[in-house]
mmCIF file of C-alpha atoms and ligand atoms in Angstrom:
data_model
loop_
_atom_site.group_PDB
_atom_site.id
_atom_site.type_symbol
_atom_site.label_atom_id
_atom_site.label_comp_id
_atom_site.label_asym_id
_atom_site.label_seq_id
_atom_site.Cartn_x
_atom_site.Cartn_y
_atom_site.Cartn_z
ATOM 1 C CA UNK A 1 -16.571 3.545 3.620
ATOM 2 C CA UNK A 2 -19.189 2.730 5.953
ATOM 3 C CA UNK A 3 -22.093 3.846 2.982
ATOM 4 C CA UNK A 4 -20.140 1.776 0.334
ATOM 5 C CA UNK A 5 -20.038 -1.544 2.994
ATOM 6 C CA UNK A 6 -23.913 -0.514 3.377
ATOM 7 C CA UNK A 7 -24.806 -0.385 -0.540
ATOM 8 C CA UNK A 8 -22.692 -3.472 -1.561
ATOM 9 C CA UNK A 9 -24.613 -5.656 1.303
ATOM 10 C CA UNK A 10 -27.995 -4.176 -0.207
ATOM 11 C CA UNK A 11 -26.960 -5.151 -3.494
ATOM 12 C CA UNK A 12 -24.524 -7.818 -3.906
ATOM 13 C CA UNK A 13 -25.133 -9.917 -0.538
ATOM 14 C CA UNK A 14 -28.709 -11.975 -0.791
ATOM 15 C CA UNK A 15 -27.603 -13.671 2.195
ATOM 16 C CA UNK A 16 -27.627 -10.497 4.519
ATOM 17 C CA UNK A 17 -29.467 -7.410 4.905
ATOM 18 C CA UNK A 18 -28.872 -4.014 6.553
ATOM 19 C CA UNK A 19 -29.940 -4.441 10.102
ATOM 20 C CA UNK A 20 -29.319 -1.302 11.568
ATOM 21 C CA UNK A 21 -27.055 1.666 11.333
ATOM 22 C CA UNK A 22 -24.800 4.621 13.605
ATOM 23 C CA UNK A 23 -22.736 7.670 12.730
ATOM 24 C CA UNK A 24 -21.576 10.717 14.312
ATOM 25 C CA UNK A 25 -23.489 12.494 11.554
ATOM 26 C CA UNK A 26 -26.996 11.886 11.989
ATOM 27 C CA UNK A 27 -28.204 13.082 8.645
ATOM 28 C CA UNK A 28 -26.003 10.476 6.855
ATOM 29 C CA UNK A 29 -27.279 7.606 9.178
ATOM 30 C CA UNK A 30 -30.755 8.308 8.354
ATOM 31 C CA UNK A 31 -29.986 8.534 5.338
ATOM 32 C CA UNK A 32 -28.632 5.143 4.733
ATOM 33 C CA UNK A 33 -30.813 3.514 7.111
ATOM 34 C CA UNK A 34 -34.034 4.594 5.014
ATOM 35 C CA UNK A 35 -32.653 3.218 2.158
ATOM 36 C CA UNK A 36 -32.342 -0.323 3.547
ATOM 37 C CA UNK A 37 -35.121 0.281 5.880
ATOM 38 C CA UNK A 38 -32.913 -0.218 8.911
ATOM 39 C CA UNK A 39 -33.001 0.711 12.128
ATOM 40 C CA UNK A 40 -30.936 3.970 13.757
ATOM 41 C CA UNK A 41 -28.837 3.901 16.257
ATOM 42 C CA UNK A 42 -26.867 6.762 18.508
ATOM 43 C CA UNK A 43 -24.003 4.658 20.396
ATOM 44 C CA UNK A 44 -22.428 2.263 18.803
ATOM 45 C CA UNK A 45 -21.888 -0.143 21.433
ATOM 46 C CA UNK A 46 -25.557 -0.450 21.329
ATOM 47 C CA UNK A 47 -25.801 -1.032 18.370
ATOM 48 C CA UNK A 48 -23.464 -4.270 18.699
ATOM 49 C CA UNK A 49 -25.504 -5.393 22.114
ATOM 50 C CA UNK A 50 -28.430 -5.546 19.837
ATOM 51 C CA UNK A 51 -30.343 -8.743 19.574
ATOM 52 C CA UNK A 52 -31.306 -7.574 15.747
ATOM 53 C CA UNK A 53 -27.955 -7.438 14.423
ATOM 54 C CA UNK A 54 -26.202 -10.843 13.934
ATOM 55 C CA UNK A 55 -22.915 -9.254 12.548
ATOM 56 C CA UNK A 56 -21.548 -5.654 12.515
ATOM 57 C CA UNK A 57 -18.882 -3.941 9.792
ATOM 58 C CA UNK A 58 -17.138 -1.316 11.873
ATOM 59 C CA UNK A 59 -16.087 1.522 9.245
ATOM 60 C CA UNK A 60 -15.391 4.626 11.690
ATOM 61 C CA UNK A 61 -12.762 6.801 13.034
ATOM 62 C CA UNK A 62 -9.149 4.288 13.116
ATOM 63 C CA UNK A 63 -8.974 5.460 16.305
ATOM 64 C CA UNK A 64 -12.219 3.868 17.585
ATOM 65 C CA UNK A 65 -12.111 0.423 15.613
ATOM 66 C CA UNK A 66 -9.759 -1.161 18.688
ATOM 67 C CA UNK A 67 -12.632 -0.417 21.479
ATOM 68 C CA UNK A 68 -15.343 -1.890 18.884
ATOM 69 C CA UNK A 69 -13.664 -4.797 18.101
ATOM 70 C CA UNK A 70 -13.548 -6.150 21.892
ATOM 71 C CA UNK A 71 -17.428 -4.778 22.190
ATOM 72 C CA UNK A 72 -17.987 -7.502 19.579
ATOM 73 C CA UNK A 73 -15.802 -9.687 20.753
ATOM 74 C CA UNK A 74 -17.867 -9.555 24.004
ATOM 75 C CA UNK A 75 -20.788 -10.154 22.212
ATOM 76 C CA UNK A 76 -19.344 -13.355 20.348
ATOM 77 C CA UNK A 77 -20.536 -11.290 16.882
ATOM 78 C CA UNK A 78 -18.677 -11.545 13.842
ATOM 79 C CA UNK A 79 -17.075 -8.212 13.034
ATOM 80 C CA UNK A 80 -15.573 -7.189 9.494
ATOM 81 C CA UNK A 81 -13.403 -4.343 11.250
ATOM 82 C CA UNK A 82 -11.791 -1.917 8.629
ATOM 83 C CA UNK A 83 -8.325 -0.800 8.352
ATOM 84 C CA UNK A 84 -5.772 -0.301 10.808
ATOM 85 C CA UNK A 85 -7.002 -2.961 13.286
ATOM 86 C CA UNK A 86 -6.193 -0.549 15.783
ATOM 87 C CA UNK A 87 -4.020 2.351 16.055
ATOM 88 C CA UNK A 88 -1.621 1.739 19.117
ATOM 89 C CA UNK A 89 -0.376 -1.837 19.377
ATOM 90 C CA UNK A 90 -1.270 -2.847 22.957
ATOM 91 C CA UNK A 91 -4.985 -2.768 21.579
ATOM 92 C CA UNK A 92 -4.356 -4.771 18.620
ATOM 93 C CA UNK A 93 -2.513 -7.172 20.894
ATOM 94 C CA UNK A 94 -5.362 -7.203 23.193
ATOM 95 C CA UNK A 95 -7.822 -8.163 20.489
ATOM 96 C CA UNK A 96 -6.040 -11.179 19.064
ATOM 97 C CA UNK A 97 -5.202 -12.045 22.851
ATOM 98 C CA UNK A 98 -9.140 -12.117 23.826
ATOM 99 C CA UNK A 99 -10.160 -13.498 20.326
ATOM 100 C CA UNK A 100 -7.574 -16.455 20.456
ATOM 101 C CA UNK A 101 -8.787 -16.964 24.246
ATOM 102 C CA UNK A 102 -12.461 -17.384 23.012
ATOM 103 C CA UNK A 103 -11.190 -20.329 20.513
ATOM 104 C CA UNK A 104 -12.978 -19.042 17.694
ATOM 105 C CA UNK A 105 -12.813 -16.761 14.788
ATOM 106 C CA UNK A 106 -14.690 -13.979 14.851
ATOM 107 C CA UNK A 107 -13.029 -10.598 13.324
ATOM 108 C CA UNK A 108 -12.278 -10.209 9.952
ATOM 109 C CA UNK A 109 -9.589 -7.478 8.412
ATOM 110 C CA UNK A 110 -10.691 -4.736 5.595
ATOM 111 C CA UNK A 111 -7.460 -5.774 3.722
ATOM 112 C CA UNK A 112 -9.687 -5.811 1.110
ATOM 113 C CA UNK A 113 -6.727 -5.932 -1.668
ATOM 114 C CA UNK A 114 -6.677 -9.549 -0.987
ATOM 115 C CA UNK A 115 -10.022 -10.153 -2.982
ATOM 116 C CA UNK A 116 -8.893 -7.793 -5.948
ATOM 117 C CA UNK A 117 -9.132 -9.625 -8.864
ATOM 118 C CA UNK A 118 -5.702 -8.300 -10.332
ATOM 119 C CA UNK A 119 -3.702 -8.908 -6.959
ATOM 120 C CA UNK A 120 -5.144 -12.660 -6.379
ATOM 121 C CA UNK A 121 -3.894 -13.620 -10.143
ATOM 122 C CA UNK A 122 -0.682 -12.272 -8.321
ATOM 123 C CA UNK A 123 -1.027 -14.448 -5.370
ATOM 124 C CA UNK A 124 -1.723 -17.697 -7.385
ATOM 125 C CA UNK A 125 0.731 -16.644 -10.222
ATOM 126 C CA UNK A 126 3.566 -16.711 -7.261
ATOM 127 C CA UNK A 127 1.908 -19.577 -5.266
ATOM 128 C CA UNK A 128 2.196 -21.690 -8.713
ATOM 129 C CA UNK A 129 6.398 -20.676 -8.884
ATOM 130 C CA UNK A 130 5.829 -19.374 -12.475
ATOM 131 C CA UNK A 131 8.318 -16.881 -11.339
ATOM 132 C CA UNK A 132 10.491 -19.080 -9.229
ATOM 133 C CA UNK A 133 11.595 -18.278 -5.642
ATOM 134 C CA UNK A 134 9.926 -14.430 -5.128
ATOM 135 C CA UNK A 135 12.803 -11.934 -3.983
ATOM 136 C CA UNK A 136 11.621 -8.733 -4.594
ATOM 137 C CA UNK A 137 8.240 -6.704 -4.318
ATOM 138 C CA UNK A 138 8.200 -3.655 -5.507
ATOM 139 C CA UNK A 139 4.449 -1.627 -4.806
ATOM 140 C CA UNK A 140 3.218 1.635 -5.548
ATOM 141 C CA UNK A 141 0.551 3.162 -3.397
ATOM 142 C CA UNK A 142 -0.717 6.774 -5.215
ATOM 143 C CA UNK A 143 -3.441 8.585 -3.711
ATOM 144 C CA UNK A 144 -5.057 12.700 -4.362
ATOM 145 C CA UNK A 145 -4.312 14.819 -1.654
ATOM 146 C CA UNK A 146 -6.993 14.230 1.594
ATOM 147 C CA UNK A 147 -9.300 17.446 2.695
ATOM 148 C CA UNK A 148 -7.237 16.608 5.894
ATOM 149 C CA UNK A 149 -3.885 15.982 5.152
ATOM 150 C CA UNK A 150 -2.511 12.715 7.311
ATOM 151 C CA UNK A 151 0.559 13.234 9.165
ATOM 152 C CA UNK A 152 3.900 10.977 8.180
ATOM 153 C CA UNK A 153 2.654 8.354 11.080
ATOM 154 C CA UNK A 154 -0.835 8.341 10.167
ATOM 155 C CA UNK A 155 0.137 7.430 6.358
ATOM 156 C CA UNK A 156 2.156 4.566 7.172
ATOM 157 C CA UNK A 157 -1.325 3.271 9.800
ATOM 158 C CA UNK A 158 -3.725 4.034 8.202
ATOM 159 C CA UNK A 159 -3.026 4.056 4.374
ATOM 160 C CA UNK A 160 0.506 1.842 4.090
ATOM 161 C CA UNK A 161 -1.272 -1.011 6.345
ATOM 162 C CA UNK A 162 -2.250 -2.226 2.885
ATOM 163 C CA UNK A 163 0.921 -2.383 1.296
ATOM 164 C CA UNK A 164 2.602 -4.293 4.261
ATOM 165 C CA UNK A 165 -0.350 -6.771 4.538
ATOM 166 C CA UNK A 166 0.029 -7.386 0.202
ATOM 167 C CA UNK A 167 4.086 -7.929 1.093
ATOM 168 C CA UNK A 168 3.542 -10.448 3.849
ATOM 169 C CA UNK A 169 0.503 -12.209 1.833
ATOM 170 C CA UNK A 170 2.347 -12.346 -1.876
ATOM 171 C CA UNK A 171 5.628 -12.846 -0.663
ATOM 172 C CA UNK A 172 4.790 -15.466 2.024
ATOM 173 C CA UNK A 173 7.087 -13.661 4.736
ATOM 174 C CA UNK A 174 7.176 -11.958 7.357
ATOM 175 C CA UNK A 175 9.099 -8.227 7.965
ATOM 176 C CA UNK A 176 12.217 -8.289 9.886
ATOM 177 C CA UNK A 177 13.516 -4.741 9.160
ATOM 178 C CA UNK A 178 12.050 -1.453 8.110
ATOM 179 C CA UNK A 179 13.369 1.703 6.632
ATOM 180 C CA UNK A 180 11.292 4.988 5.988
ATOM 181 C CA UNK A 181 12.590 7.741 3.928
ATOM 182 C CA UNK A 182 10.646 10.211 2.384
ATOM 183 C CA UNK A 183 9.602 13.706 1.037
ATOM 184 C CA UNK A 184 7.500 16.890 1.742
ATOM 185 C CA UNK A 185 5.498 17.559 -1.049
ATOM 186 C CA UNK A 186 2.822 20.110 -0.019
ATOM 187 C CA UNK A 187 5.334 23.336 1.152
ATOM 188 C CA UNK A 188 3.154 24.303 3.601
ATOM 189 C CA UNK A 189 3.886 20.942 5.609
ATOM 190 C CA UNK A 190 7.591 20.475 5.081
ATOM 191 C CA UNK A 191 7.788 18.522 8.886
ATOM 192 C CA UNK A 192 5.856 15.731 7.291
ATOM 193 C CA UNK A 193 6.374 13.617 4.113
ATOM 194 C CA UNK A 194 4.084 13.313 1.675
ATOM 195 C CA UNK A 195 5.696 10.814 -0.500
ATOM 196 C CA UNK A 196 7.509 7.998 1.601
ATOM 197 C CA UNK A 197 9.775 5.613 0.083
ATOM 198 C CA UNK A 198 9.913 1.986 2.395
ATOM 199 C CA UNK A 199 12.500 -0.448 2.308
ATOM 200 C CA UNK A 200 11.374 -3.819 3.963
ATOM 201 C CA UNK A 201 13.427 -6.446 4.845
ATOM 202 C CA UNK A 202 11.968 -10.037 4.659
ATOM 203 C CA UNK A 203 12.554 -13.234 7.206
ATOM 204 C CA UNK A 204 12.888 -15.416 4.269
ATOM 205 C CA UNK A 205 15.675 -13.248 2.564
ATOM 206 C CA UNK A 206 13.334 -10.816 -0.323
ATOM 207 C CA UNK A 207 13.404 -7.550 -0.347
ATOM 208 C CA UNK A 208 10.607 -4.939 -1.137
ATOM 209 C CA UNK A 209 10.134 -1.229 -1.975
ATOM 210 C CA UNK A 210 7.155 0.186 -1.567
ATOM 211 C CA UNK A 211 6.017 3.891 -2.832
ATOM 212 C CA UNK A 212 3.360 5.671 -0.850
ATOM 213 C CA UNK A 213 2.351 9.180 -2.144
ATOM 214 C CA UNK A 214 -0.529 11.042 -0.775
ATOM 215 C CA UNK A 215 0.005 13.994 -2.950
ATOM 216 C CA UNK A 216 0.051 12.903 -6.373
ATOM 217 C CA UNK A 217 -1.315 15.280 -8.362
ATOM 218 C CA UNK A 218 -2.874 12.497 -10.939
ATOM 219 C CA UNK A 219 -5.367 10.413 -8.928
ATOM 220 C CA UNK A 220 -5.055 6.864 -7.775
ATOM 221 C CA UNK A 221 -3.055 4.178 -8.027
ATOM 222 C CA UNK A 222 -2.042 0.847 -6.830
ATOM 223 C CA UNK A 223 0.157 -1.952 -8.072
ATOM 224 C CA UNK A 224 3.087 -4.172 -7.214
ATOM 225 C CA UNK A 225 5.661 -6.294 -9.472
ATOM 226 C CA UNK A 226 7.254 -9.202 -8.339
ATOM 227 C CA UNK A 227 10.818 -10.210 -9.502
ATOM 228 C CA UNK A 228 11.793 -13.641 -9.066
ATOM 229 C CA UNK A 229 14.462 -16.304 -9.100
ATOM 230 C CA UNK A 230 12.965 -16.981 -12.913
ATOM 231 C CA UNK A 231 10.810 -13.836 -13.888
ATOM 232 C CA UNK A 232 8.600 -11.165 -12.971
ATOM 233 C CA UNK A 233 5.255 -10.867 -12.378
ATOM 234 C CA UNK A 234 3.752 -7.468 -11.997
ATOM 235 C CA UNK A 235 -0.707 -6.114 -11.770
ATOM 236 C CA UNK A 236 -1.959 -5.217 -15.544
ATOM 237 C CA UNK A 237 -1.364 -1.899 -16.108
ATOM 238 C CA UNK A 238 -5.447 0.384 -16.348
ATOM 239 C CA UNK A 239 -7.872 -1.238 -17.923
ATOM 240 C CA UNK A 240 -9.626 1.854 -19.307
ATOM 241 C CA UNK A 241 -9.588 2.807 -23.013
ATOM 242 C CA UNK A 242 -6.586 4.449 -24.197
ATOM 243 C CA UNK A 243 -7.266 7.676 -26.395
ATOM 244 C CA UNK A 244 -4.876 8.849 -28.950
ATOM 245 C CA UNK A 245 -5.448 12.538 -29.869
ATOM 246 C CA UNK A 246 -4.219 15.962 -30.482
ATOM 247 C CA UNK A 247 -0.543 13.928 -30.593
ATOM 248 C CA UNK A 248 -1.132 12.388 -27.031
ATOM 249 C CA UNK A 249 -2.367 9.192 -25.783
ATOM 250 C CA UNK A 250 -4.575 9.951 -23.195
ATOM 251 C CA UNK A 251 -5.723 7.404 -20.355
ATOM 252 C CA UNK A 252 -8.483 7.617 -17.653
ATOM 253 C CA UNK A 253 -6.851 6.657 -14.235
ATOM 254 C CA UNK A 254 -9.572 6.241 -10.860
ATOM 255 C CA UNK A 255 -9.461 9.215 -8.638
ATOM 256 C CA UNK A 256 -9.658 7.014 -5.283
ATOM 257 C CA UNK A 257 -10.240 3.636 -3.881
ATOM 258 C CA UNK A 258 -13.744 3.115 -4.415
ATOM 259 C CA UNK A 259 -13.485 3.320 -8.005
ATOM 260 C CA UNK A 260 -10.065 1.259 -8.422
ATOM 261 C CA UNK A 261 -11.190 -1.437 -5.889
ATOM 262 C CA UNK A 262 -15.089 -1.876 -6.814
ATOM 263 C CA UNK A 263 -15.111 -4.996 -6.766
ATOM 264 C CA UNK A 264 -12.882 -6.237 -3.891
ATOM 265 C CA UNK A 265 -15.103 -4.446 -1.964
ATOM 266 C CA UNK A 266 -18.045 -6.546 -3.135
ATOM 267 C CA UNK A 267 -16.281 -9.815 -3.178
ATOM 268 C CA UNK A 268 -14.832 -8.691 0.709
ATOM 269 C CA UNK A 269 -18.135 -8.593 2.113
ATOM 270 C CA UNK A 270 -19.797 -11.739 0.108
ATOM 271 C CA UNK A 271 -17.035 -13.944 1.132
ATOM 272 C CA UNK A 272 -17.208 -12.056 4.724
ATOM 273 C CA UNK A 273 -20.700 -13.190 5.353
ATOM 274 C CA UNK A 274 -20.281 -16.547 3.385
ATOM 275 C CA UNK A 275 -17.662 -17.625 5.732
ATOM 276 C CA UNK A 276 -19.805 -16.359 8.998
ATOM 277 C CA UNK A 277 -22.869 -18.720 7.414
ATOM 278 C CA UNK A 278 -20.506 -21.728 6.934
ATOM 279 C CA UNK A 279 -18.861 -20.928 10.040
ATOM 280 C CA UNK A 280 -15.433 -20.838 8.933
ATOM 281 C CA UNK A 281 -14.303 -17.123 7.768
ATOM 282 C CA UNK A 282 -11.014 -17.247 6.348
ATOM 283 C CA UNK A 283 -10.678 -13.541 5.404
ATOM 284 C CA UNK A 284 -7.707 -11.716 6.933
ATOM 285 C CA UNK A 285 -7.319 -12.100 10.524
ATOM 286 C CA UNK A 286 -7.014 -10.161 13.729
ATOM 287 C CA UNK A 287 -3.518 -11.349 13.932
ATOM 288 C CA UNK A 288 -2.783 -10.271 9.766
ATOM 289 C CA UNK A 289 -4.085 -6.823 11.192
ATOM 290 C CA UNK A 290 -1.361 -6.851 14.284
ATOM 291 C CA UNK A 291 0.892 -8.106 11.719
ATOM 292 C CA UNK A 292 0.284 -5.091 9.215
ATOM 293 C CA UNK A 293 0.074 -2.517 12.233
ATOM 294 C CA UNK A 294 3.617 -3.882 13.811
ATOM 295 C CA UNK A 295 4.971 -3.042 10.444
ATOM 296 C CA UNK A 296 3.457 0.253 10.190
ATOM 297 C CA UNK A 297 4.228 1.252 14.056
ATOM 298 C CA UNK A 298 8.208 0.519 13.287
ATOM 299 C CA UNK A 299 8.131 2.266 10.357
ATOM 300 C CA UNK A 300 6.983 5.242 11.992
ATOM 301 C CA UNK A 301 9.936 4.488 14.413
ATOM 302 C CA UNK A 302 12.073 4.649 11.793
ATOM 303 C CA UNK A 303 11.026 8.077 10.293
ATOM 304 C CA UNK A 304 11.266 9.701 13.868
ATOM 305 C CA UNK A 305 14.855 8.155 14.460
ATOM 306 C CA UNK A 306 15.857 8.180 10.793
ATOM 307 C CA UNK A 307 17.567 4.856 10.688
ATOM 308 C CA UNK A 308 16.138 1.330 9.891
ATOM 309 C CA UNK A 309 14.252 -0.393 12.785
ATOM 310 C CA UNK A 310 14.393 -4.417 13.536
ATOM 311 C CA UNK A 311 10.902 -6.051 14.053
ATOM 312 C CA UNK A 312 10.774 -8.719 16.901
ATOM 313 C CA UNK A 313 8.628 -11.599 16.249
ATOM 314 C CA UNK A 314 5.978 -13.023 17.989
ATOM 315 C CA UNK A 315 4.740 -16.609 18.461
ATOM 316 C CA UNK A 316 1.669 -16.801 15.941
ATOM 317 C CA UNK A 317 -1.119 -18.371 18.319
ATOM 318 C CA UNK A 318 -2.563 -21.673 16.875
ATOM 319 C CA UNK A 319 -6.184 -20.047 16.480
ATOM 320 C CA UNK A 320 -4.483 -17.851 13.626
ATOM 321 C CA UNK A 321 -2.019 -21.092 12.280
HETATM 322 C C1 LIG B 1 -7.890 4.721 2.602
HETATM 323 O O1 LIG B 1 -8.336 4.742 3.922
HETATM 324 C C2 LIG B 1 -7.882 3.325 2.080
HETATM 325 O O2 LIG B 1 -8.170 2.380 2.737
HETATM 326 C C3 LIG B 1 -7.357 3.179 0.712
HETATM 327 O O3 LIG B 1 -7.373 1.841 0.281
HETATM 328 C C4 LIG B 1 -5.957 3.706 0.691
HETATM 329 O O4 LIG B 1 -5.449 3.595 -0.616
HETATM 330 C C5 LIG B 1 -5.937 5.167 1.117
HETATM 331 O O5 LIG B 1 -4.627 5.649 1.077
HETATM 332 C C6 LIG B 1 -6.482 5.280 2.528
HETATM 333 O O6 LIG B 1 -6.497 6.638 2.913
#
């Protein structure tokens, strides 16, 4: 992700350029730094405390984006942290608590869905009421199988974060309940689910399903459908040529989320360092990160204790209002 965040700024950002660069894997990092003639660095933090880089996209292990965040935050640099936030929620809670004490945006969300073209028409279609009140969302989240397959928690942290960020923003409420049910798909890993099936409860009375599937066996995919007091609303279905032959009709789908989100990504980061230039970002925030993880977190809850689990909220500090 880090190498896709580095090409778009090369080539669809005038108003930045590639600074500097770290990963674990050296080879890669020289690699990519070459190419935008940037300098190297081995620690990351060091990176960040560098007087040549104004900015930093953090785009490494979920684990590690919690500690990186407050090393910016330190710094007062703008940070476009990728998905999950963090991955325990004392350190998400930490970062909104330091941010919101410093008066001042700063971090920025890779809930990069929210700049898809398809999925904004969504957001103003609803927004407009051309459906009426919203009362259902119903998502599908498709994905090929990983080289490492994620366990049943990391899924719902690292990949489902999405879908509970697209609920919250499209249906313009928060979660009060989650249930997780799912299915093992791969036989050789029938303790965790590969296919998980999440009921949401809203605070202003919708419902929504969402489908995550990590196993496929197609490619990707990713859309939602919106039922509402007076209609529905739902993404267009692929936009690639459809091929009739041999008594079939074929159609390409994208094999991950590079390909199927192209240009989010590219609109992320030019709106990302637009609104650091105009000093006022308005991408998703630390606190639609907590938000999203929260979610996630209970819904793990709920697949370890196999029942539905209530979310408690939490005052929304006025930084994030
Ligand atoms: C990946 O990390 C992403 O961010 C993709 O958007 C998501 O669809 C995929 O499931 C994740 O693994």
């Amino acid at each position: 992700m880090g190498a896709r965040h580095a090409r778009n700024i090369g080539a669809y950002v005038p108003n930045a350029r590639l600074a500097a660069v770290m990963d674990m894997d050296a080879g890669r990092s020289a690699e990519v730094a070459a190419s935008a003639g940037a300098l190297m660095f081995g620690d990351a933090e060091e990176l960040i405390r560098s007087d040549a880089v104004d900015a930093v996209v953090i785009a490494s292990p979920d684990p590690t984006h919690a500690s990186l965040a407050l090393a910016c935050l330190a710094q007062g640099k703008p940070a476009l942290v990728e998905k999950p936030l963090a991955t325990e929620i004392a350190d998400a809670i930490a970062i909104v608590e330091r941010e919101s004490a410093g008066g001042r945006r700063l971090l920025q969300v890779g809930l990069m869905r929210r700049y898809d073209p398809d999925h904004v028409a969504i957001a103003e279609a609803v927004r407009s009421g051309v459906v009426g009140r919203p009362v259902l969302f119903r998502g599908w989240h498709r994905n090929l199988p990983d080289a490492h397959p994620p366990t049943s928690r990391q899924v719902l942290v690292g990949a489902a974060v999405h879908d509970f960020d697209s609920v919250r923003w499209l249906l313009g409420q928060e979660v009060v309940e989650i249930h997780v049910r799912g299915v093992s798909i791969d036989p050789l890993r029938t303790d965790q689910w590969d296919l998980q099936i999440v009921t949401l409860t809203m605070d202003g009375g919708a419902l929504a399903v969402v489908e995550v599937n990590k196993d496929s066996g197609f490619g990707y995919e990713v859309g939602v459908e919106i039922t509402g007091s007076s209609g529905m609303i739902s993404t267009p279905p692929l936009d690639s040529p459809v091929i009739r032959r041999d008594g079939e009709l074929r159609q390409r789908v994208h094999s991950d989320w590079l390909g199927r989100f192209e240009e989010a990504y590219i609109r992320e980061i030019q709106r990302w360092t637009a609104g650091i230039l105009e000093g006022r970002p308005d991408g998703p925030s630390a606190w639609d990160g907590l938000q999203a993880l929260a979610v996630a977190l209970a819904g793990a809850a709920s697949v370890e204790r196999g029942s539905p689990v209530r979310l408690e909220p939490s005052p929304r500090p006025v930084l994030y209002a």
